[in-house]
Coordinates of C-alpha atoms in Angstrom, one line a residue:
X171 CA 105.9 55.3 117.7
X172 CA 109.2 53.3 117.2
X173 CA 108.7 49.5 117.6
X174 CA 110.6 47.8 120.4
X175 CA 114.1 46.6 119.5
X176 CA 114.6 43.0 120.8
X177 CA 118.0 41.5 121.6
X178 CA 117.2 38.5 119.3
X179 CA 114.6 37.6 116.7
X180 CA 114.3 34.0 115.7
X181 CA 112.7 33.2 112.4
X182 CA 111.1 29.8 112.6
X183 CA 109.4 28.0 115.5
X184 CA 110.6 24.5 114.9
X185 CA 113.1 22.4 116.9
X186 CA 116.1 24.6 116.4
X187 CA 114.2 27.9 116.7
X188 CA 112.6 26.9 120.0
X189 CA 115.8 25.8 121.6
X190 CA 117.7 28.8 120.3
X191 CA 115.1 31.1 122.0
X192 CA 115.2 29.1 125.3
X193 CA 119.0 29.1 125.6
X194 CA 119.2 32.8 124.7
X195 CA 116.4 33.9 127.1
X196 CA 118.2 31.9 129.9
X197 CA 121.3 34.0 129.1
X198 CA 119.3 37.1 129.8
X199 CA 118.3 38.1 126.2
X200 CA 114.8 39.3 125.3
X201 CA 113.6 37.2 122.4
X202 CA 110.9 37.1 119.8
X203 CA 110.0 34.0 117.7
X204 CA 108.3 34.6 114.4
X205 CA 106.6 31.5 112.9
X206 CA 104.6 31.4 109.7
X207 CA 102.6 28.4 110.9
X208 CA 99.7 28.3 113.3
X209 CA 101.7 26.6 116.1
X210 CA 105.3 26.0 117.2
X211 CA 107.0 22.6 116.7
X212 CA 104.6 20.9 114.4
X213 CA 107.2 18.8 112.7
X214 CA 108.9 18.1 116.0
X215 CA 105.6 16.9 117.6
X216 CA 105.3 14.0 115.0
X217 CA 108.9 13.0 114.7
X218 CA 109.7 9.3 115.4
X219 CA 106.1 8.3 114.7
X220 CA 105.0 10.7 117.3
X221 CA 107.4 9.3 120.0
X222 CA 110.1 11.9 119.5
X223 CA 113.5 10.3 119.1
X224 CA 115.3 13.5 119.8
X225 CA 119.0 12.4 119.9
X226 CA 121.2 9.4 119.9
X227 CA 124.0 8.4 122.3
X228 CA 126.1 7.0 119.5
X229 CA 127.7 9.8 117.5
X230 CA 130.4 9.8 114.8
X231 CA 131.0 12.0 111.7
X232 CA 129.7 9.1 109.6
X233 CA 126.2 9.8 110.9
X234 CA 126.1 13.1 109.1
X235 CA 126.4 14.6 105.6
X236 CA 127.7 18.1 104.9
X237 CA 129.9 20.2 102.7
X238 CA 132.0 20.9 105.8
X239 CA 131.5 17.9 108.1
X240 CA 134.3 18.9 110.4
X241 CA 132.7 22.3 111.2
X242 CA 129.3 20.6 111.7
X243 CA 130.6 17.8 113.9
X244 CA 132.7 20.0 116.1
X245 CA 129.4 21.7 117.2
X246 CA 127.6 18.4 117.6
X247 CA 130.5 17.0 119.6
X248 CA 130.4 19.9 122.1
X249 CA 127.3 18.4 123.6
X250 CA 126.9 15.0 122.2
X251 CA 123.8 12.9 122.6
X252 CA 124.1 12.6 126.4
X253 CA 124.7 16.4 126.8
X254 CA 121.6 17.2 124.8
X255 CA 119.5 14.6 126.8
X256 CA 120.7 16.2 130.0
X257 CA 119.9 19.7 128.7
X258 CA 116.3 18.7 128.1
X259 CA 116.2 17.2 131.6
X260 CA 116.8 20.8 132.8
X261 CA 113.4 21.7 131.2
X262 CA 111.7 18.9 133.1
X263 CA 111.9 16.3 130.3
X264 CA 113.2 13.0 131.5
X265 CA 114.5 10.6 128.9
X266 CA 114.9 6.9 128.2
X267 CA 117.2 5.0 125.8
X268 CA 116.1 2.3 123.4
X269 CA 118.8 0.1 121.9
X270 CA 116.9 -1.9 119.4
X271 CA 118.7 -3.7 116.6
X272 CA 120.6 -1.3 114.4
X273 CA 122.8 -3.9 112.7
X274 CA 126.1 -2.3 111.7
X275 CA 125.6 0.5 114.3
X276 CA 125.0 -1.8 117.2
X277 CA 126.1 0.8 119.8
X278 CA 123.3 3.1 118.8
X279 CA 121.2 4.4 121.7
X280 CA 117.9 6.1 120.6
X281 CA 116.9 8.7 123.1
X282 CA 113.2 9.5 123.7
X283 CA 111.3 11.5 126.3
X284 CA 110.1 9.2 129.1
X285 CA 106.5 9.8 128.0
X286 CA 107.4 8.9 124.4
X287 CA 105.2 11.8 123.2
X288 CA 106.3 14.4 120.7
X289 CA 103.3 16.5 121.5
X290 CA 104.1 16.6 125.2
X291 CA 107.8 17.3 124.4
X292 CA 106.7 20.4 122.4
X293 CA 104.1 21.5 125.0
X294 CA 106.7 21.4 127.7
X295 CA 109.1 23.6 125.7
X296 CA 106.4 25.9 124.6
X297 CA 105.3 26.4 128.3
X298 CA 108.9 27.2 129.2
X299 CA 109.0 29.8 126.4
X300 CA 105.9 31.4 127.8
X301 CA 107.1 31.2 131.4
X302 CA 110.4 32.9 130.4
X303 CA 108.4 35.6 128.5
X304 CA 109.6 34.9 125.0
X305 CA 107.3 36.7 122.6
X306 CA 105.7 34.2 120.2
X307 CA 104.2 35.4 117.0
X308 CA 102.5 32.7 114.8
X309 CA 100.7 32.8 111.5
X310 CA 103.1 35.5 110.3
X311 CA 104.2 36.0 106.7
X312 CA 107.7 37.5 106.3
X313 CA 108.2 39.5 103.2
X314 CA 111.6 41.1 103.7
X315 CA 114.6 41.3 106.0
X316 CA 116.9 44.4 106.1
X317 CA 119.7 45.6 108.3
X318 CA 120.2 49.4 108.9
X319 CA 122.4 51.0 111.5
X320 CA 123.2 47.7 113.1
X321 CA 119.6 46.7 113.6
X322 CA 117.7 44.0 111.7
X323 CA 114.2 44.8 110.5
X324 CA 111.9 41.8 109.7
X325 CA 109.1 43.1 107.5
X326 CA 105.9 41.1 107.8
X327 CA 102.4 41.1 106.2
X328 CA 102.1 42.1 102.5
X329 CA 102.8 45.0 100.3
X330 CA 99.5 46.7 101.3
X331 CA 99.7 46.1 105.0
X332 CA 103.0 45.5 106.7
X333 CA 104.5 45.5 110.2
X334 CA 108.1 45.4 111.2
X335 CA 109.9 43.6 114.0
X336 CA 113.4 44.9 115.1
X337 CA 116.3 43.1 116.7
X338 CA 120.0 43.4 117.4
X339 CA 120.6 39.9 116.2
X340 CA 118.7 37.6 113.8
X341 CA 118.6 33.8 113.8
X342 CA 117.2 32.0 110.7
X343 CA 115.7 28.7 111.8
X344 CA 113.3 28.3 108.9
X345 CA 113.9 24.6 108.1
X346 CA 114.1 23.2 104.6
X347 CA 111.7 21.6 102.2
X348 CA 110.9 18.3 103.8
X349 CA 107.4 17.8 105.0
X350 CA 105.7 20.9 103.7
X351 CA 102.5 20.0 105.5
X352 CA 104.3 20.7 108.8
X353 CA 105.4 24.2 107.7
X354 CA 108.8 23.4 106.0
X355 CA 108.2 24.7 102.5
X356 CA 111.4 26.6 101.6
X357 CA 109.6 29.9 101.3
X358 CA 112.4 31.7 103.1
X359 CA 115.1 30.7 100.7
X360 CA 114.6 33.8 98.5
X361 CA 115.0 36.1 101.5
X362 CA 118.2 34.3 102.4
X363 CA 119.5 34.9 98.9
X364 CA 118.6 38.6 99.1
X365 CA 120.9 38.7 102.2
X366 CA 123.9 37.6 100.0
X367 CA 123.9 33.9 100.8
X368 CA 123.7 31.1 98.3
X369 CA 121.6 27.9 98.6
X370 CA 123.0 24.4 97.7
X371 CA 120.1 22.9 95.7
X372 CA 117.8 21.3 98.3
X373 CA 117.0 17.6 97.7
X374 CA 114.9 15.1 99.6
X375 CA 116.7 12.9 102.2
X376 CA 115.5 10.1 104.4
X377 CA 112.9 9.0 101.9
X378 CA 112.0 5.9 100.0
X379 CA 113.3 5.3 96.5
X380 CA 111.6 4.4 93.2
X381 CA 113.2 1.5 91.4
X382 CA 112.8 -0.3 88.1
X383 CA 109.7 -2.5 87.5
X384 CA 109.6 -5.5 89.8
X385 CA 107.3 -8.2 91.2
X386 CA 108.0 -8.0 94.9
X387 CA 105.5 -5.5 96.2
X388 CA 104.5 -6.4 99.8
X389 CA 107.7 -8.1 100.8
X390 CA 109.2 -7.0 104.1
X391 CA 112.6 -8.6 104.7
X392 CA 115.8 -8.0 106.5
X393 CA 118.6 -7.7 104.0
X394 CA 121.7 -5.8 102.9
X395 CA 121.1 -3.1 100.3
X396 CA 124.0 -1.4 98.5
X397 CA 123.9 1.6 96.1
X398 CA 126.3 1.9 93.3
X399 CA 127.0 4.6 90.7
X400 CA 127.0 3.0 87.3
X401 CA 130.1 4.7 85.8
X402 CA 130.3 3.1 82.4
X403 CA 132.7 0.1 82.6
X404 CA 133.2 0.4 86.3
X405 CA 130.9 0.8 89.4
X406 CA 131.5 3.2 92.3
X407 CA 130.2 2.2 95.7
X408 CA 127.9 4.9 97.1
X409 CA 126.9 3.2 100.4
X410 CA 125.6 0.1 102.0
X411 CA 123.1 -0.5 104.8
X412 CA 121.5 -3.5 106.6
X413 CA 117.9 -3.6 108.0
X414 CA 114.3 -4.1 107.1
X415 CA 113.4 -3.4 103.5
X416 CA 109.8 -2.7 102.4
X417 CA 108.9 -3.3 98.8
X418 CA 106.0 -1.3 97.3
X419 CA 104.5 -1.2 93.8
X420 CA 106.8 1.8 92.9
X421 CA 109.9 1.1 94.8
X422 CA 111.6 0.2 98.1
X423 CA 111.7 1.8 101.5
X424 CA 112.7 1.1 105.1
X425 CA 115.4 2.6 107.2
X426 CA 118.3 1.3 105.1
X427 CA 117.0 2.9 102.0
X428 CA 116.2 6.1 103.9
X429 CA 119.8 6.3 105.1
X430 CA 121.1 6.1 101.5
X431 CA 118.5 8.3 99.9
X432 CA 120.2 11.7 100.5
X433 CA 123.4 10.6 98.7
X434 CA 121.3 9.0 96.0
X435 CA 119.4 12.2 95.4
X436 CA 122.6 14.2 95.1
X437 CA 124.1 11.8 92.5
X438 CA 120.9 11.6 90.5
X439 CA 120.8 15.4 90.4
X440 CA 124.4 15.3 88.9
X441 CA 123.0 13.1 86.1
X442 CA 124.6 9.9 87.2
X443 CA 122.9 6.5 86.8
X444 CA 122.6 4.4 89.9
X445 CA 121.4 0.9 90.9
X446 CA 120.9 -1.1 94.0
X447 CA 122.0 -4.7 94.8
X448 CA 120.1 -6.5 97.5
X449 CA 121.6 -9.4 99.4
X450 CA 118.7 -11.4 100.8
X451 CA 121.1 -13.8 102.6
X452 CA 123.8 -11.3 103.9
X453 CA 124.7 -13.4 106.8
X454 CA 125.8 -16.2 104.5
X455 CA 128.6 -16.3 101.9
X456 CA 127.7 -17.3 98.4
X457 CA 129.4 -20.6 98.9
X458 CA 127.4 -21.3 102.1
X459 CA 124.2 -20.5 100.2
X460 CA 125.1 -22.8 97.4
X461 CA 125.7 -25.6 99.9
X462 CA 122.3 -25.0 101.5
X463 CA 120.7 -25.2 98.1
X464 CA 122.5 -28.4 97.2
X465 CA 121.5 -30.0 100.5
X466 CA 117.9 -28.9 99.8
X467 CA 118.1 -30.5 96.3
X468 CA 119.1 -33.8 97.9
X469 CA 116.3 -33.5 100.6
X470 CA 113.4 -32.7 98.3
X471 CA 114.6 -34.1 95.0
X472 CA 111.3 -35.9 94.1
X473 CA 109.3 -32.6 94.1
X474 CA 108.7 -30.7 90.9
X475 CA 111.4 -28.1 90.0
X476 CA 109.0 -25.2 90.5
X477 CA 108.7 -26.2 94.2
X478 CA 112.5 -26.0 94.8
X479 CA 112.4 -22.7 96.8
X480 CA 108.9 -23.0 98.2
X481 CA 109.4 -22.7 102.0
X482 CA 112.9 -21.5 101.5
X483 CA 112.3 -17.8 100.7
X484 CA 109.5 -15.4 100.0
X485 CA 106.6 -16.6 97.7
X486 CA 107.1 -13.8 95.2
X487 CA 110.8 -14.4 95.0
X488 CA 110.1 -18.1 94.5
X489 CA 107.8 -17.3 91.5
X490 CA 110.4 -14.9 90.0
X491 CA 113.2 -17.4 90.1
X492 CA 111.0 -20.2 88.9
X493 CA 110.0 -18.1 85.9
X494 CA 113.5 -16.8 85.1
X495 CA 115.8 -19.8 86.0
X496 CA 113.8 -23.0 86.6
X497 CA 112.1 -22.9 83.2
X498 CA 112.6 -26.5 82.4
X499 CA 109.8 -28.9 83.4
X500 CA 111.1 -31.6 85.6
X501 CA 112.1 -32.4 89.2
X502 CA 114.3 -30.8 91.8
X503 CA 116.8 -33.6 91.4
X504 CA 117.3 -32.5 87.8
X505 CA 118.5 -28.9 88.8
X506 CA 122.1 -28.7 87.8
X507 CA 125.0 -26.8 89.6
X508 CA 124.9 -24.0 87.0
X509 CA 121.3 -23.2 87.9
X510 CA 122.1 -23.4 91.6
X511 CA 124.9 -20.9 91.1
X512 CA 122.5 -18.6 89.2
X513 CA 120.0 -18.8 92.0
X514 CA 122.5 -18.1 94.7
X515 CA 124.1 -15.2 92.8
X516 CA 120.7 -13.6 92.4
X517 CA 119.7 -14.1 96.1
X518 CA 123.1 -12.5 97.0
X519 CA 123.1 -9.6 94.6
X520 CA 119.7 -9.0 93.0
X521 CA 120.0 -5.8 90.9
X522 CA 117.4 -3.0 90.6
X523 CA 118.0 0.2 88.7
X524 CA 117.3 3.4 90.7
X525 CA 114.8 5.8 89.1
X526 CA 114.3 8.6 91.6
X527 CA 114.1 9.5 95.3
X528 CA 110.5 10.2 96.4
X529 CA 109.4 13.7 96.9
X530 CA 109.9 16.2 99.8
X531 CA 106.4 15.5 101.0
X532 CA 107.5 12.0 102.1
X533 CA 111.1 12.9 103.0
X534 CA 112.0 13.5 106.7
X535 CA 114.8 16.0 106.0
X536 CA 116.5 18.2 103.4
X537 CA 119.9 17.6 101.8
X538 CA 121.4 21.0 100.9
X539 CA 120.8 24.5 102.1
X540 CA 123.1 27.4 103.2
X541 CA 126.7 26.3 102.6
X542 CA 128.7 25.8 105.8
X543 CA 131.6 27.8 104.3
X544 CA 129.3 30.8 104.3
X545 CA 129.1 30.8 108.1
X546 CA 131.7 30.9 110.9
X547 CA 132.4 28.2 113.4
X548 CA 129.7 29.7 115.6
X549 CA 127.3 29.7 112.6
X550 CA 127.3 33.5 112.1
X551 CA 127.1 34.8 108.6
X552 CA 130.4 35.7 107.1
X553 CA 128.6 38.5 105.2
X554 CA 126.4 40.1 107.8
X555 CA 127.4 40.5 111.4
X556 CA 124.7 39.4 113.9
X557 CA 123.0 37.1 111.4
X558 CA 123.0 33.4 112.3
X559 CA 121.6 30.1 110.8
X560 CA 120.6 27.0 112.7
X561 CA 119.1 23.6 111.9
X562 CA 117.9 22.2 108.6
X563 CA 118.3 25.4 106.7
X564 CA 122.1 24.7 106.7
X565 CA 123.8 22.1 104.5
X566 CA 123.8 19.4 107.1
X567 CA 121.7 16.3 107.3
X568 CA 121.9 13.1 109.3
X569 CA 120.9 9.5 109.4
X570 CA 117.6 8.3 110.7
X571 CA 117.7 7.7 114.5
X572 CA 117.6 11.2 116.1
X573 CA 120.6 12.6 114.2
X574 CA 118.8 15.4 112.4
X575 CA 117.3 16.7 115.7
X576 CA 120.8 16.3 117.2
X577 CA 122.1 18.7 114.6
X578 CA 119.1 21.1 115.1
X579 CA 119.6 21.2 118.8
X580 CA 123.4 21.3 118.8
X581 CA 123.4 24.3 116.4
X582 CA 120.6 26.0 118.4
X583 CA 122.6 25.6 121.6
X584 CA 125.7 27.2 120.0
X585 CA 123.8 30.2 118.7
X586 CA 121.6 30.6 121.7
X587 CA 124.7 30.9 123.9
X588 CA 125.8 33.8 121.8
X589 CA 127.6 32.0 119.0

């Protein structure tokens, strides 16, 4: 008995795989999703702390990283955040916009389902797959992919007991390496290579960063953080972000750090040395800060020098500066202009060496994957006709704020419509 030949097989039941299947079946294709996890959309269900920030109304190329940003952004720009939000309305998912304070991206509009539930979001889409008679195969181990006489064969099981699925087209939506507990473990990369494609080394992105030893664990503050490549005599700016930083025993996190982490990981992998500077008073110039400190000196001059910054900044920073700068016993009135300059310089540009980006387990997405130059503008393989890639498996990653799901869904919409 010959197994049924489907119009489309989708490998991976995450965000991009689910939407690819839904769009294709709406176009009249019969579709099978093959997922190696127990359920569809596990990572999608917990995104945005479970509230599912699935796109953003503010879109520019600068929100994404890729070896071919123009090709990626052309697909994103076809729908845009508003177009994707309206698309999900057609599945019965109404949406809301949260502005929030996004500092240098003040126009950002974070889009969530009205119920603010990732689980509900996934359940609605899964119900729609079932209603439209998409075949869903979960807990499936794929061991090989072949193409013979124009038909793809997806071999599953193991060497002793295998079963094959057949399709006219094949979409690889297997994700990357971020969050392996949700099913993204990179196990499909070797099969992709066997099909003639290469893989840009996957590195963690949207993660916290380990820094040199410090005394600031527990501090949460709004500040400007800038990453530099330490290129011998000169420094090269890698990027800068403003927002809430969170210091831990090992390093520093928060959305600004996450936004920079993918680029940091790539530069560290090249062997470059990097460091952060943190501006704790980014809304003030250094001269303005010096004036504030001098006024403070006049106001509390009779206090002991170690109390100069108490009540001005964070307790652990007070202790650090007292130990490093205000070493002389005496009174605030005795602090000279040179020491005030040293304090203001540190508060405006505290330096921390970067050690590493935290692992894939804590990362939200993957930097790297199948190079964009190996696929066409419609994301079809340049090597094998009828083979497509969507989502995180491709060398595209975005900022925090719904951008990685925007890419997942934009690429899925393109391929689901026939590429």
